[in-house]
Amino acid sequence: MIIQRLNFIRNVCDNEEQRLLEEIHAEEERAQQGILTQRAHWTESTKKLSGIRNYLVDMLTKMDDLNLIVRNHPSHCRTEEAEGILEPQESEKLNFNMDCCQSPLLNRLWALSVLCYNSACESLTFDEKTMSPLLALSDSSLKFLHKKAKNYPEGPERFDHWPNCLAVESFQKGIHMWKVNVETCCAYKLGITYRTIARKGSGNDTRLGYNAVSWIFSRYDKDFRFSHDSQHHPVELLKGPKQVGVLVDMDAGELIFFDPSSCVILYSHQTRFTAPVSPVFAVADESISLEK
């Protein structure tokens, strides 16, 4: 049975590899044809510009200033002719289409390989300067308070409405992974955000998952979903995981939420990160904690 499964997996991978290679070769040929088209265009443009330059130089050296002024000379026609020469032709053909080599199978195999064989997790720290007055640190856990704590020091970095908190750490390159204990919590958000996220007020610019700078996996009772820029995607789960893992590949623009106990991918998302990101959390029930 094991040998049959391994053979089946090998055949599927071989077929996917062949498909991707054919797609990439076809895209390379298309891009190469675009380069040849551009080369012919620029070669012809160079010849035209050289001819116009020689004409203008010859005209300026052989005619006196008075004749240049008073004569109705066609020099302006030649300069107008040169204006459009440097416009690129079909330049989009030069761009290699990365979508041609996207493979859901390859992405999931890569993710599972990282999850199963890479046990090194980031050691994160809650950033108390950003912690909402509705949250408190208790025994290394981020705990929800039903009323805002008194005597919280104000600061520009602190979230003052939603029960949010950033991690101290931020990531700009490479692969990073961390785990969050959520067993006792039925209302939480976790994911990543740019540190430029707004901190004050109740608007969507401060609400995790409702703006363009945050990517969030959330739970509210039995409702699980992924949210980004007010776009929400349901995640169907039979029961809530005890832990939620987050894997982010900054270079490839890959974000994955997974169940560490089974290495099951809960949700994956691809994007292009334009700035460093930080882990971010929100708690509206009980508490969550970071896996060390």
PDB file of C-alpha atoms in Angstrom:
ATOM      1  CA  MET A   1       0.000   0.000   0.000  1.00  0.00           C
ATOM      2  CA  ILE A   2       2.792   2.461   0.912  1.00  0.00           C
ATOM      3  CA  ILE A   3       4.688   1.650  -2.288  1.00  0.00           C
ATOM      4  CA  GLN A   4       1.549   2.187  -4.365  1.00  0.00           C
ATOM      5  CA  ARG A   5       0.942   5.571  -2.743  1.00  0.00           C
ATOM      6  CA  LEU A   6       4.543   6.631  -3.246  1.00  0.00           C
ATOM      7  CA  ASN A   7       4.393   5.596  -6.907  1.00  0.00           C
ATOM      8  CA  PHE A   8       1.158   7.526  -7.374  1.00  0.00           C
ATOM      9  CA  ILE A   9       2.664  10.647  -5.762  1.00  0.00           C
ATOM     10  CA  ARG A  10       5.780  10.290  -7.926  1.00  0.00           C
ATOM     11  CA  ASN A  11       3.697  10.038 -11.110  1.00  0.00           C
ATOM     12  CA  VAL A  12       1.623  13.077 -10.187  1.00  0.00           C
ATOM     13  CA  CYS A  13       4.787  15.079  -9.445  1.00  0.00           C
ATOM     14  CA  ASP A  14       6.404  13.958 -12.715  1.00  0.00           C
ATOM     15  CA  ASN A  15       3.341  15.044 -14.699  1.00  0.00           C
ATOM     16  CA  GLU A  16       3.241  18.411 -12.926  1.00  0.00           C
ATOM     17  CA  GLU A  17       6.950  18.910 -13.566  1.00  0.00           C
ATOM     18  CA  GLN A  18       6.484  18.185 -17.278  1.00  0.00           C
ATOM     19  CA  ARG A  19       3.539  20.583 -17.480  1.00  0.00           C
ATOM     20  CA  LEU A  20       5.448  23.382 -15.778  1.00  0.00           C
ATOM     21  CA  LEU A  21       8.515  22.868 -17.982  1.00  0.00           C
ATOM     22  CA  GLU A  22       6.369  23.098 -21.116  1.00  0.00           C
ATOM     23  CA  GLU A  23       4.699  26.279 -19.831  1.00  0.00           C
ATOM     24  CA  ILE A  24       8.048  27.861 -18.968  1.00  0.00           C
ATOM     25  CA  HIS A  25       9.637  26.941 -22.313  1.00  0.00           C
ATOM     26  CA  ALA A  26       6.639  28.404 -24.172  1.00  0.00           C
ATOM     27  CA  GLU A  27       6.875  31.615 -22.132  1.00  0.00           C
ATOM     28  CA  GLU A  28      10.629  31.841 -22.748  1.00  0.00           C
ATOM     29  CA  GLU A  29      10.074  31.532 -26.500  1.00  0.00           C
ATOM     30  CA  ARG A  30       7.429  34.247 -26.380  1.00  0.00           C
ATOM     31  CA  ALA A  31       9.700  36.568 -24.408  1.00  0.00           C
ATOM     32  CA  GLN A  32      12.615  35.811 -26.749  1.00  0.00           C
ATOM     33  CA  GLN A  33      10.466  36.718 -29.744  1.00  0.00           C
ATOM     34  CA  GLY A  34       9.628  39.973 -28.015  1.00  0.00           C
ATOM     35  CA  ILE A  35      13.318  40.712 -27.548  1.00  0.00           C
ATOM     36  CA  LEU A  36      13.985  40.058 -31.245  1.00  0.00           C
ATOM     37  CA  THR A  37      11.121  42.397 -32.159  1.00  0.00           C
ATOM     38  CA  GLN A  38      12.563  45.107 -29.950  1.00  0.00           C
ATOM     39  CA  ARG A  39      16.049  44.575 -31.337  1.00  0.00           C
ATOM     40  CA  ALA A  40      14.832  45.036 -34.909  1.00  0.00           C
ATOM     41  CA  HIS A  41      12.899  48.157 -33.876  1.00  0.00           C
ATOM     42  CA  TRP A  42      15.878  49.770 -32.155  1.00  0.00           C
ATOM     43  CA  THR A  43      18.237  48.878 -35.010  1.00  0.00           C
ATOM     44  CA  GLU A  44      15.940  50.569 -37.507  1.00  0.00           C
ATOM     45  CA  SER A  45      15.457  53.543 -35.157  1.00  0.00           C
ATOM     46  CA  THR A  46      19.217  53.963 -34.830  1.00  0.00           C
ATOM     47  CA  LYS A  47      19.585  54.115 -38.596  1.00  0.00           C
ATOM     48  CA  LYS A  48      16.830  56.725 -38.887  1.00  0.00           C
ATOM     49  CA  LEU A  49      18.287  58.882 -36.119  1.00  0.00           C
ATOM     50  CA  SER A  50      21.764  58.654 -37.645  1.00  0.00           C
ATOM     51  CA  GLY A  51      20.409  59.803 -41.012  1.00  0.00           C
ATOM     52  CA  ILE A  52      18.507  62.725 -39.466  1.00  0.00           C
ATOM     53  CA  ARG A  53      21.565  63.734 -37.411  1.00  0.00           C
ATOM     54  CA  ASN A  54      23.795  63.755 -40.495  1.00  0.00           C
ATOM     55  CA  TYR A  55      21.221  65.821 -42.392  1.00  0.00           C
ATOM     56  CA  LEU A  56      20.915  68.426 -39.641  1.00  0.00           C
ATOM     57  CA  VAL A  57      24.689  68.689 -39.106  1.00  0.00           C
ATOM     58  CA  ASP A  58      25.237  69.127 -42.838  1.00  0.00           C
ATOM     59  CA  MET A  59      22.533  71.791 -43.021  1.00  0.00           C
ATOM     60  CA  LEU A  60      23.879  73.753 -40.034  1.00  0.00           C
ATOM     61  CA  THR A  61      27.463  73.745 -41.329  1.00  0.00           C
ATOM     62  CA  LYS A  62      26.686  74.762 -44.900  1.00  0.00           C
ATOM     63  CA  MET A  63      24.055  77.460 -44.417  1.00  0.00           C
ATOM     64  CA  ASP A  64      24.609  80.893 -42.938  1.00  0.00           C
ATOM     65  CA  ASP A  65      22.507  82.220 -40.056  1.00  0.00           C
ATOM     66  CA  LEU A  66      20.390  84.524 -42.268  1.00  0.00           C
ATOM     67  CA  ASN A  67      19.331  81.719 -44.600  1.00  0.00           C
ATOM     68  CA  LEU A  68      18.456  79.518 -41.605  1.00  0.00           C
ATOM     69  CA  ILE A  69      16.096  82.235 -40.392  1.00  0.00           C
ATOM     70  CA  VAL A  70      14.425  83.490 -43.545  1.00  0.00           C
ATOM     71  CA  ARG A  71      14.250  80.348 -45.677  1.00  0.00           C
ATOM     72  CA  ASN A  72      11.285  78.015 -45.385  1.00  0.00           C
ATOM     73  CA  HIS A  73      13.480  75.029 -44.760  1.00  0.00           C
ATOM     74  CA  PRO A  74      12.092  71.486 -44.125  1.00  0.00           C
ATOM     75  CA  SER A  75      14.309  70.966 -41.052  1.00  0.00           C
ATOM     76  CA  HIS A  76      11.296  71.069 -38.741  1.00  0.00           C
ATOM     77  CA  CYS A  77       9.815  68.147 -40.656  1.00  0.00           C
ATOM     78  CA  ARG A  78      12.911  66.085 -40.037  1.00  0.00           C
ATOM     79  CA  THR A  79      12.884  66.866 -36.306  1.00  0.00           C
ATOM     80  CA  GLU A  80       9.209  65.951 -36.067  1.00  0.00           C
ATOM     81  CA  GLU A  81      10.045  62.717 -37.841  1.00  0.00           C
ATOM     82  CA  ALA A  82      12.554  61.907 -35.101  1.00  0.00           C
ATOM     83  CA  GLU A  83      10.142  62.526 -32.214  1.00  0.00           C
ATOM     84  CA  GLY A  84       8.324  59.202 -32.446  1.00  0.00           C
ATOM     85  CA  ILE A  85      11.317  57.000 -33.173  1.00  0.00           C
ATOM     86  CA  LEU A  86      12.183  56.281 -29.543  1.00  0.00           C
ATOM     87  CA  GLU A  87       8.721  54.975 -28.657  1.00  0.00           C
ATOM     88  CA  PRO A  88       8.978  51.262 -27.724  1.00  0.00           C
ATOM     89  CA  GLN A  89       7.022  48.773 -29.796  1.00  0.00           C
ATOM     90  CA  GLU A  90       5.066  45.972 -28.054  1.00  0.00           C
ATOM     91  CA  SER A  91       7.254  46.257 -24.936  1.00  0.00           C
ATOM     92  CA  GLU A  92       4.893  44.023 -22.932  1.00  0.00           C
ATOM     93  CA  LYS A  93       6.332  41.058 -24.808  1.00  0.00           C
ATOM     94  CA  LEU A  94       9.567  41.529 -22.892  1.00  0.00           C
ATOM     95  CA  ASN A  95       7.938  40.728 -19.546  1.00  0.00           C
ATOM     96  CA  PHE A  96       8.129  37.116 -18.429  1.00  0.00           C
ATOM     97  CA  ASN A  97       4.674  36.133 -17.200  1.00  0.00           C
ATOM     98  CA  MET A  98       5.228  34.604 -13.748  1.00  0.00           C
ATOM     99  CA  ASP A  99       1.635  33.348 -13.648  1.00  0.00           C
ATOM    100  CA  CYS A 100       2.533  30.717 -16.229  1.00  0.00           C
ATOM    101  CA  CYS A 101       4.599  28.813 -13.661  1.00  0.00           C
ATOM    102  CA  GLN A 102       2.142  29.027 -10.772  1.00  0.00           C
ATOM    103  CA  SER A 103       1.251  25.577  -9.491  1.00  0.00           C
ATOM    104  CA  PRO A 104      -1.115  24.963  -6.552  1.00  0.00           C
ATOM    105  CA  LEU A 105       0.307  21.446  -6.234  1.00  0.00           C
ATOM    106  CA  LEU A 106       3.901  22.690  -6.099  1.00  0.00           C
ATOM    107  CA  ASN A 107       3.000  25.435  -3.614  1.00  0.00           C
ATOM    108  CA  ARG A 108       1.276  22.997  -1.267  1.00  0.00           C
ATOM    109  CA  LEU A 109       4.091  20.432  -1.514  1.00  0.00           C
ATOM    110  CA  TRP A 110       6.611  23.157  -0.737  1.00  0.00           C
ATOM    111  CA  ALA A 111       4.554  24.347   2.236  1.00  0.00           C
ATOM    112  CA  LEU A 112       4.093  20.850   3.611  1.00  0.00           C
ATOM    113  CA  SER A 113       7.803  20.179   3.257  1.00  0.00           C
ATOM    114  CA  VAL A 114       8.636  23.298   5.242  1.00  0.00           C
ATOM    115  CA  LEU A 115       6.040  22.514   7.903  1.00  0.00           C
ATOM    116  CA  CYS A 116       7.015  18.862   8.310  1.00  0.00           C
ATOM    117  CA  TYR A 117      10.790  19.238   8.233  1.00  0.00           C
ATOM    118  CA  ASN A 118      11.415  22.714   9.586  1.00  0.00           C
ATOM    119  CA  SER A 119      10.605  22.798  13.286  1.00  0.00           C
ATOM    120  CA  ALA A 120      12.466  26.039  13.964  1.00  0.00           C
ATOM    121  CA  CYS A 121       9.921  28.704  14.960  1.00  0.00           C
ATOM    122  CA  GLU A 122      10.472  32.366  15.595  1.00  0.00           C
ATOM    123  CA  SER A 123      10.581  33.373  19.231  1.00  0.00           C
ATOM    124  CA  LEU A 124       8.259  36.352  19.304  1.00  0.00           C
ATOM    125  CA  THR A 125       7.580  38.986  21.952  1.00  0.00           C
ATOM    126  CA  PHE A 126       4.389  41.001  22.384  1.00  0.00           C
ATOM    127  CA  ASP A 127       5.119  44.708  21.946  1.00  0.00           C
ATOM    128  CA  GLU A 128       3.609  46.320  25.044  1.00  0.00           C
ATOM    129  CA  LYS A 129       3.931  49.806  23.529  1.00  0.00           C
ATOM    130  CA  THR A 130       1.334  48.815  20.911  1.00  0.00           C
ATOM    131  CA  MET A 131      -0.982  46.818  23.186  1.00  0.00           C
ATOM    132  CA  SER A 132      -4.591  48.009  23.401  1.00  0.00           C
ATOM    133  CA  PRO A 133      -5.960  49.040  26.837  1.00  0.00           C
ATOM    134  CA  LEU A 134      -8.384  46.146  26.346  1.00  0.00           C
ATOM    135  CA  LEU A 135      -5.477  43.700  26.618  1.00  0.00           C
ATOM    136  CA  ALA A 136      -3.104  42.670  29.359  1.00  0.00           C
ATOM    137  CA  LEU A 137      -0.046  40.457  29.580  1.00  0.00           C
ATOM    138  CA  SER A 138      -0.516  37.631  32.051  1.00  0.00           C
ATOM    139  CA  ASP A 139       1.963  34.749  32.341  1.00  0.00           C
ATOM    140  CA  SER A 140       3.244  35.408  28.792  1.00  0.00           C
ATOM    141  CA  SER A 141      -0.348  35.356  27.503  1.00  0.00           C
ATOM    142  CA  LEU A 142      -2.270  38.130  25.832  1.00  0.00           C
ATOM    143  CA  LYS A 143      -5.479  38.355  27.838  1.00  0.00           C
ATOM    144  CA  PHE A 144      -8.714  40.131  26.918  1.00  0.00           C
ATOM    145  CA  LEU A 145     -10.157  42.630  29.397  1.00  0.00           C
ATOM    146  CA  HIS A 146     -13.847  43.442  29.294  1.00  0.00           C
ATOM    147  CA  LYS A 147     -13.117  47.015  30.329  1.00  0.00           C
ATOM    148  CA  LYS A 148     -10.236  49.220  29.337  1.00  0.00           C
ATOM    149  CA  ALA A 149      -7.443  49.168  31.867  1.00  0.00           C
ATOM    150  CA  LYS A 150      -6.892  52.411  33.711  1.00  0.00           C
ATOM    151  CA  ASN A 151      -3.636  54.344  33.803  1.00  0.00           C
ATOM    152  CA  TYR A 152      -2.391  52.958  30.502  1.00  0.00           C
ATOM    153  CA  PRO A 153       0.383  55.256  29.263  1.00  0.00           C
ATOM    154  CA  GLU A 154      -0.644  56.947  26.034  1.00  0.00           C
ATOM    155  CA  GLY A 155       1.628  56.784  23.027  1.00  0.00           C
ATOM    156  CA  PRO A 156       1.541  57.104  19.233  1.00  0.00           C
ATOM    157  CA  GLU A 157       2.215  53.374  18.784  1.00  0.00           C
ATOM    158  CA  ARG A 158      -0.659  52.135  20.953  1.00  0.00           C
ATOM    159  CA  PHE A 159      -3.954  50.850  19.499  1.00  0.00           C
ATOM    160  CA  ASP A 160      -6.619  52.763  21.397  1.00  0.00           C
ATOM    161  CA  HIS A 161      -9.851  51.082  20.214  1.00  0.00           C
ATOM    162  CA  TRP A 162      -9.565  47.568  18.775  1.00  0.00           C
ATOM    163  CA  PRO A 163      -7.956  44.907  21.035  1.00  0.00           C
ATOM    164  CA  ASN A 164      -4.831  44.670  18.876  1.00  0.00           C
ATOM    165  CA  CYS A 165      -1.178  44.132  19.625  1.00  0.00           C
ATOM    166  CA  LEU A 166       1.936  43.891  17.444  1.00  0.00           C
ATOM    167  CA  ALA A 167       4.990  41.758  18.006  1.00  0.00           C
ATOM    168  CA  VAL A 168       8.313  43.463  18.573  1.00  0.00           C
ATOM    169  CA  GLU A 169       9.865  41.590  15.658  1.00  0.00           C
ATOM    170  CA  SER A 170       9.559  42.483  11.972  1.00  0.00           C
ATOM    171  CA  PHE A 171      10.644  40.611   8.853  1.00  0.00           C
ATOM    172  CA  GLN A 172      11.875  41.896   5.518  1.00  0.00           C
ATOM    173  CA  LYS A 173      13.445  38.840   3.833  1.00  0.00           C
ATOM    174  CA  GLY A 174      13.498  35.070   4.109  1.00  0.00           C
ATOM    175  CA  ILE A 175      11.135  32.467   5.542  1.00  0.00           C
ATOM    176  CA  HIS A 176       9.653  32.942   9.015  1.00  0.00           C
ATOM    177  CA  MET A 177       7.310  30.765  11.052  1.00  0.00           C
ATOM    178  CA  TRP A 178       5.653  31.037  14.458  1.00  0.00           C
ATOM    179  CA  LYS A 179       2.876  29.314  16.404  1.00  0.00           C
ATOM    180  CA  VAL A 180       0.108  30.751  18.549  1.00  0.00           C
ATOM    181  CA  ASN A 181      -1.767  28.850  21.252  1.00  0.00           C
ATOM    182  CA  VAL A 182      -5.480  29.561  20.804  1.00  0.00           C
ATOM    183  CA  GLU A 183      -7.124  26.593  22.550  1.00  0.00           C
ATOM    184  CA  THR A 184      -9.002  28.640  25.161  1.00  0.00           C
ATOM    185  CA  CYS A 185      -9.954  31.517  22.853  1.00  0.00           C
ATOM    186  CA  CYS A 186     -13.075  31.661  20.677  1.00  0.00           C
ATOM    187  CA  ALA A 187     -12.544  35.166  19.288  1.00  0.00           C
ATOM    188  CA  TYR A 188      -9.126  36.106  17.960  1.00  0.00           C
ATOM    189  CA  LYS A 189      -7.240  37.436  14.980  1.00  0.00           C
ATOM    190  CA  LEU A 190      -3.657  36.740  14.010  1.00  0.00           C
ATOM    191  CA  GLY A 191      -1.476  37.313  10.989  1.00  0.00           C
ATOM    192  CA  ILE A 192       0.846  39.993   9.677  1.00  0.00           C
ATOM    193  CA  THR A 193       0.753  43.710   8.996  1.00  0.00           C
ATOM    194  CA  TYR A 194       2.979  46.567   7.930  1.00  0.00           C
ATOM    195  CA  ARG A 195       3.997  48.626  10.931  1.00  0.00           C
ATOM    196  CA  THR A 196       2.507  51.656   9.194  1.00  0.00           C
ATOM    197  CA  ILE A 197      -0.960  50.465  10.212  1.00  0.00           C
ATOM    198  CA  ALA A 198      -2.983  53.198  11.912  1.00  0.00           C
ATOM    199  CA  ARG A 199      -3.353  52.926  15.678  1.00  0.00           C
ATOM    200  CA  LYS A 200      -6.003  55.470  16.668  1.00  0.00           C
ATOM    201  CA  GLY A 201      -9.772  55.323  16.303  1.00  0.00           C
ATOM    202  CA  SER A 202     -12.282  52.677  15.248  1.00  0.00           C
ATOM    203  CA  GLY A 203     -12.038  53.038  11.469  1.00  0.00           C
ATOM    204  CA  ASN A 204     -11.125  50.287   9.051  1.00  0.00           C
ATOM    205  CA  ASP A 205      -7.581  51.623   8.836  1.00  0.00           C
ATOM    206  CA  THR A 206      -7.001  50.288  12.370  1.00  0.00           C
ATOM    207  CA  ARG A 207      -9.185  47.180  12.087  1.00  0.00           C
ATOM    208  CA  LEU A 208      -7.198  44.036  11.268  1.00  0.00           C
ATOM    209  CA  GLY A 209      -8.178  42.516   7.929  1.00  0.00           C
ATOM    210  CA  TYR A 210     -10.171  45.561   6.843  1.00  0.00           C
ATOM    211  CA  ASN A 211      -7.313  47.461   5.211  1.00  0.00           C
ATOM    212  CA  ALA A 212      -4.630  46.912   2.588  1.00  0.00           C
ATOM    213  CA  VAL A 213      -1.784  46.611   5.121  1.00  0.00           C
ATOM    214  CA  SER A 214      -2.949  43.564   7.111  1.00  0.00           C
ATOM    215  CA  TRP A 215      -3.467  39.865   6.275  1.00  0.00           C
ATOM    216  CA  ILE A 216      -5.462  38.076   8.951  1.00  0.00           C
ATOM    217  CA  PHE A 217      -6.764  34.635   9.951  1.00  0.00           C
ATOM    218  CA  SER A 218      -9.609  35.013  12.440  1.00  0.00           C
ATOM    219  CA  ARG A 219     -12.078  33.096  14.530  1.00  0.00           C
ATOM    220  CA  TYR A 220     -15.358  34.265  16.002  1.00  0.00           C
ATOM    221  CA  ASP A 221     -17.171  31.408  17.723  1.00  0.00           C
ATOM    222  CA  LYS A 222     -17.478  28.783  14.949  1.00  0.00           C
ATOM    223  CA  ASP A 223     -16.728  31.169  12.102  1.00  0.00           C
ATOM    224  CA  PHE A 224     -13.197  31.021  10.633  1.00  0.00           C
ATOM    225  CA  ARG A 225     -12.012  33.201   7.784  1.00  0.00           C
ATOM    226  CA  PHE A 226      -9.114  34.929   6.075  1.00  0.00           C
ATOM    227  CA  SER A 227      -9.390  38.691   5.612  1.00  0.00           C
ATOM    228  CA  HIS A 228      -7.448  41.321   3.697  1.00  0.00           C
ATOM    229  CA  ASP A 229      -8.543  44.787   2.588  1.00  0.00           C
ATOM    230  CA  SER A 230     -12.167  44.070   3.642  1.00  0.00           C
ATOM    231  CA  GLN A 231     -12.250  40.949   1.469  1.00  0.00           C
ATOM    232  CA  HIS A 232     -13.274  37.933   3.556  1.00  0.00           C
ATOM    233  CA  HIS A 233     -12.840  34.278   2.618  1.00  0.00           C
ATOM    234  CA  PRO A 234     -14.522  31.606   4.778  1.00  0.00           C
ATOM    235  CA  VAL A 235     -12.360  28.750   6.064  1.00  0.00           C
ATOM    236  CA  GLU A 236     -14.358  25.580   6.625  1.00  0.00           C
ATOM    237  CA  LEU A 237     -13.195  23.730   9.761  1.00  0.00           C
ATOM    238  CA  LEU A 238     -14.946  20.994  11.713  1.00  0.00           C
ATOM    239  CA  LYS A 239     -13.369  22.154  14.955  1.00  0.00           C
ATOM    240  CA  GLY A 240     -11.080  24.905  16.097  1.00  0.00           C
ATOM    241  CA  PRO A 241      -7.359  24.117  16.177  1.00  0.00           C
ATOM    242  CA  LYS A 242      -5.502  24.246  19.477  1.00  0.00           C
ATOM    243  CA  GLN A 243      -2.678  26.076  17.750  1.00  0.00           C
ATOM    244  CA  VAL A 244      -2.452  28.172  14.613  1.00  0.00           C
ATOM    245  CA  GLY A 245       0.852  28.411  12.820  1.00  0.00           C
ATOM    246  CA  VAL A 246       1.862  31.245  10.516  1.00  0.00           C
ATOM    247  CA  LEU A 247       4.423  30.788   7.752  1.00  0.00           C
ATOM    248  CA  VAL A 248       5.523  33.730   5.630  1.00  0.00           C
ATOM    249  CA  ASP A 249       8.002  33.668   2.757  1.00  0.00           C
ATOM    250  CA  MET A 250       8.869  37.320   2.218  1.00  0.00           C
ATOM    251  CA  ASP A 251      10.802  36.748  -1.001  1.00  0.00           C
ATOM    252  CA  ALA A 252       8.160  34.585  -2.691  1.00  0.00           C
ATOM    253  CA  GLY A 253       5.197  36.541  -1.272  1.00  0.00           C
ATOM    254  CA  GLU A 254       3.643  33.442   0.287  1.00  0.00           C
ATOM    255  CA  LEU A 255       1.550  33.517   3.469  1.00  0.00           C
ATOM    256  CA  ILE A 256       0.265  30.272   4.987  1.00  0.00           C
ATOM    257  CA  PHE A 257      -1.845  29.566   8.063  1.00  0.00           C
ATOM    258  CA  PHE A 258      -1.670  25.967   9.247  1.00  0.00           C
ATOM    259  CA  ASP A 259      -2.504  23.544  12.056  1.00  0.00           C
ATOM    260  CA  PRO A 260       0.856  22.508  13.595  1.00  0.00           C
ATOM    261  CA  SER A 261      -0.542  19.275  15.078  1.00  0.00           C
ATOM    262  CA  SER A 262      -1.414  17.844  11.662  1.00  0.00           C
ATOM    263  CA  CYS A 263       0.523  20.094   9.230  1.00  0.00           C
ATOM    264  CA  VAL A 264      -2.822  20.786   7.531  1.00  0.00           C
ATOM    265  CA  ILE A 265      -2.878  24.069   5.631  1.00  0.00           C
ATOM    266  CA  LEU A 266      -5.823  26.170   6.810  1.00  0.00           C
ATOM    267  CA  TYR A 267      -5.408  28.923   4.249  1.00  0.00           C
ATOM    268  CA  SER A 268      -2.727  30.177   1.861  1.00  0.00           C
ATOM    269  CA  HIS A 269      -2.402  33.542   0.162  1.00  0.00           C
ATOM    270  CA  GLN A 270       0.035  35.011  -2.342  1.00  0.00           C
ATOM    271  CA  THR A 271       0.921  38.661  -2.631  1.00  0.00           C
ATOM    272  CA  ARG A 272       3.927  40.967  -3.100  1.00  0.00           C
ATOM    273  CA  PHE A 273       5.217  42.548   0.075  1.00  0.00           C
ATOM    274  CA  THR A 274       6.514  46.092  -0.376  1.00  0.00           C
ATOM    275  CA  ALA A 275       7.717  46.696   3.194  1.00  0.00           C
ATOM    276  CA  PRO A 276       8.744  44.719   6.291  1.00  0.00           C
ATOM    277  CA  VAL A 277       5.897  42.986   8.114  1.00  0.00           C
ATOM    278  CA  SER A 278       5.281  42.275  11.784  1.00  0.00           C
ATOM    279  CA  PRO A 279       3.153  39.576  13.430  1.00  0.00           C
ATOM    280  CA  VAL A 280      -0.063  41.040  14.782  1.00  0.00           C
ATOM    281  CA  PHE A 281      -2.740  39.736  17.148  1.00  0.00           C
ATOM    282  CA  ALA A 282      -6.202  40.620  18.413  1.00  0.00           C
ATOM    283  CA  VAL A 283      -8.039  38.957  21.304  1.00  0.00           C
ATOM    284  CA  ALA A 284     -11.726  39.388  22.218  1.00  0.00           C
ATOM    285  CA  ASP A 285     -12.189  36.298  24.393  1.00  0.00           C
ATOM    286  CA  GLU A 286     -10.025  34.704  27.094  1.00  0.00           C
ATOM    287  CA  SER A 287      -6.390  34.689  25.988  1.00  0.00           C
ATOM    288  CA  ILE A 288      -3.784  33.515  23.487  1.00  0.00           C
ATOM    289  CA  SER A 289      -0.087  32.848  23.957  1.00  0.00           C
ATOM    290  CA  LEU A 290       3.018  32.498  21.815  1.00  0.00           C
ATOM    291  CA  GLU A 291       4.686  29.126  21.394  1.00  0.00           C
ATOM    292  CA  LYS A 292       8.311  29.387  22.481  1.00  0.00           C
TER     293      LYS A 292
END
